[in-house]
Amino acid sequence: MRDIRQVLERWGAWAANNYEDVTWSPIAAGFKGLIPE
């Protein structure tokens, strides 16, 4: 799971640098549904 966390952290940084509501929101919603908090 640590590898997945690293990927998500890197993806999060990429998404922050390339932020677009139309592209980012559905992906973020999908991740929220897949990863327990």
Coordinates of N, CA and C in Angstrom, one line a residue:
M1 N 0.8 -1.2 0.0 CA 0.0 0.0 0.0 C 0.9 1.3 0.0
R2 N 2.1 1.2 0.5 CA 2.9 2.3 0.5 C 3.2 2.8 -0.9
D3 N 3.4 1.8 -1.8 CA 3.7 2.2 -3.2 C 2.5 3.0 -3.8
I4 N 1.3 2.5 -3.5 CA 0.1 3.2 -4.0 C 0.1 4.6 -3.4
R5 N 0.4 4.7 -2.1 CA 0.4 6.1 -1.5 C 1.4 7.0 -2.2
Q6 N 2.5 6.5 -2.5 CA 3.5 7.3 -3.2 C 3.0 7.7 -4.6
V7 N 2.4 6.8 -5.3 CA 1.9 7.1 -6.6 C 0.8 8.2 -6.5
L8 N -0.1 8.1 -5.5 CA -1.1 9.1 -5.3 C -0.6 10.4 -4.9
E9 N 0.5 10.4 -4.1 CA 1.1 11.7 -3.8 C 1.7 12.4 -5.0
R10 N 2.4 11.6 -5.8 CA 3.0 12.1 -7.0 C 1.9 12.6 -8.0
W11 N 0.8 11.8 -8.1 CA -0.3 12.2 -9.0 C -0.9 13.4 -8.5
G12 N -1.1 13.5 -7.2 CA -1.7 14.7 -6.6 C -0.9 16.0 -6.9
A13 N 0.4 15.9 -6.9 CA 1.3 17.0 -7.2 C 1.1 17.4 -8.7
W14 N 1.1 16.3 -9.5 CA 0.9 16.6 -11.0 C -0.5 17.2 -11.2
A15 N -1.5 16.7 -10.5 CA -2.8 17.3 -10.7 C -2.9 18.7 -10.3
A16 N -2.2 19.0 -9.2 CA -2.2 20.4 -8.7 C -1.5 21.3 -9.7
N17 N -0.5 20.8 -10.4 CA 0.2 21.6 -11.4 C -0.5 21.7 -12.8
N18 N -1.4 20.8 -13.0 CA -2.2 20.7 -14.2 C -3.7 20.7 -14.0
Y19 N -4.1 21.6 -13.0 CA -5.5 21.6 -12.5 C -6.5 22.0 -13.6
E20 N -7.5 21.1 -13.8 CA -8.6 21.4 -14.7 C -9.8 20.7 -14.1
D21 N -10.8 21.5 -13.7 CA -12.0 20.9 -13.1 C -12.6 19.8 -13.8
V22 N -12.7 19.9 -15.1 CA -13.4 18.8 -15.9 C -12.6 17.5 -15.9
T23 N -11.3 17.6 -15.9 CA -10.5 16.4 -15.9 C -10.2 15.9 -14.5
W24 N -10.0 16.7 -13.5 CA -9.5 16.3 -12.2 C -10.6 15.8 -11.3
S25 N -11.8 16.5 -11.3 CA -12.8 16.1 -10.4 C -13.3 14.7 -10.4
P26 N -13.6 14.2 -11.6 CA -14.1 12.8 -11.7 C -13.0 11.8 -11.2
I27 N -11.8 12.1 -11.5 CA -10.7 11.2 -11.1 C -10.5 11.2 -9.6
A28 N -10.6 12.4 -9.0 CA -10.5 12.5 -7.6 C -11.6 11.8 -6.9
A29 N -12.8 11.9 -7.4 CA -14.0 11.3 -6.9 C -13.8 9.8 -6.9
G30 N -13.2 9.3 -8.0 CA -12.9 7.8 -8.1 C -11.9 7.4 -7.1
F31 N -10.9 8.2 -6.9 CA -9.9 7.8 -5.9 C -10.5 7.8 -4.5
K32 N -11.3 8.8 -4.2 CA -12.0 8.8 -2.9 C -12.8 7.6 -2.6
G33 N -13.4 7.1 -3.6 CA -14.2 5.9 -3.5 C -13.4 4.6 -3.3
L34 N -12.2 4.6 -3.8 CA -11.3 3.4 -3.8 C -10.5 3.3 -2.5
I35 N -10.1 4.5 -2.0 CA -9.2 4.4 -0.9 C -9.9 4.8 0.4
P36 N -9.9 3.9 1.4 CA -10.5 4.3 2.7 C -9.6 5.3 3.4
E37 N -10.3 6.2 4.2 CA -9.6 7.2 4.9 C -9.2 6.8 6.3

